[in-house]
Amino acid sequence: MEEFVKQFLVANNKISMNPEIMETAMNVIKEVRADGDSALKKYAQKFDAYVPEKWEVSEEERKHAWNMVSPNIIESLRKAAANIQDFHRKQITQSRIMEMSEDIISGQLFRPIEKVGIYVPGGTASYPSTVLMNAIPASIAGVEEIIMVTPAHSEEGISPVLLVAADIAGVGKIYQIGGIQAIAALAYGTDTIPKVDKIVGPGNAYVAAAKSIVYGDVGIDLIAGPSEVAIIADENATPAYIAADLIAQAEHDKNARTFLFTTSNKLIEEVLVELAKQLAVLPRKEIAAPSLLNNSAAVVVKNLHLAFDLVNQLAPEHLEIVVQNPLSWLGLVKNAGSVFLGEHTPEAVGDYFGGPNHVLPTSGNARFSSGLSVDDFIKKTTYLYYSEKALGSTAEHIISIATEEKLAGHARAVQIRMQNE
């Protein structure tokens, strides 16, 4: 059983480390750094088959977008944004003093990152939820300048719903460019697109590769692989609900990964029947079907404790716990990006509306990292004050450690002050 888990983790890593993708990303980034806007035009034509007359979306275009989006969608986006704002406001941490006395003061300053770039995919679908999830925590953190990039594939430009979502979320400037070249532009700047301090947001394998290459010259949130869901279900779970949730994840990408762990053979049989029924009428069947065929597993376990052990090894992006009294099992979760409790909390609630962020670690990275939050847009600077008395009382210990490490200059920096007392 553990070998099964390892196989899927290895497969995830192979996708993220594709050398051909990395080489392509490296070459594009190098050219954008050297040639700026001319390189952007070259690669927009090559990868998107379209070069816009101007990169930045005008205020007039943004205002016009509101007339092109259904009032119902606007209302839904506003309500989703309110939930996301409420959840993330509770994550705010204030600057704080750790110690305060006459002779020693120490603490932390919490300051927002100044400029953040948000990447929004523009491939097989339009994702206003991605705009909300990435921009709202940045806005709440106090980021001064939020810049959004997303590709346009024709003269129609960026989808109006993305422009509306950007306004709701507090995005400043919007540029109609995507792919590797957009990441490079944000990381290093061009005559048109400003350099940022951090880049966040999901994308395809090429975008992920680009983010990994520019990291260090600019901050990034995480390297996202194919989306994942693991479902732990008991014999009381509703097969149609389980099938629907597996399909919801599978329709993201042919490489998406779906897992079902259950104590019931009967449930698996009934879920398979439901999968066939629901796939037959799914508009994105051509994406979901290969995903389910090649990158999914249904596993019967002896008990739910074993199911949680396996899931903790997988460390999935999304975990659904569809059992009786699901909250009582939450304590067994060690590694997961986000958890959804009970059969009336499908992962789709988290994707769009519930409040917690849907930008989450994939490929087993939930073992050591977390989903996007206000903290991702905050810098923490420590500070320290010692009086002459405080330094004198601790000098011998500082000198002792510095001497042990053979750093005479460090020791001298303290000794010289003691000699001048």
Coordinates of C-alpha atoms in Angstrom, one line a residue, residues 111-114 116 118 133-139 141-143 198 200 372-379:
R111 CA 5.5 45.2 6.7
P112 CA 3.7 44.4 3.5
I113 CA 5.5 43.6 0.3
E114 CA 5.4 46.7 -1.9
V116 CA 3.1 41.9 -6.2
I118 CA -0.6 37.9 -10.0
M133 CA -8.0 34.3 -4.2
N134 CA -4.7 35.9 -5.1
A135 CA -5.4 39.6 -5.0
I136 CA -7.6 39.8 -1.9
P137 CA -5.0 38.5 0.6
A138 CA -2.5 40.9 -1.0
S139 CA -4.8 43.8 -0.6
A141 CA -1.9 42.7 3.8
G142 CA -1.5 46.2 2.5
V143 CA 0.4 45.6 -0.7
K198 CA 6.8 38.7 -5.6
V200 CA 1.8 34.5 -7.1
L372 CA -1.7 31.1 0.1
S373 CA -2.5 33.5 3.0
V374 CA -2.0 37.1 4.1
D375 CA 1.4 36.0 5.5
D376 CA 2.6 35.4 1.9
F377 CA 2.4 39.2 1.4
I378 CA 4.1 40.2 4.7
K379 CA 7.8 40.6 5.5

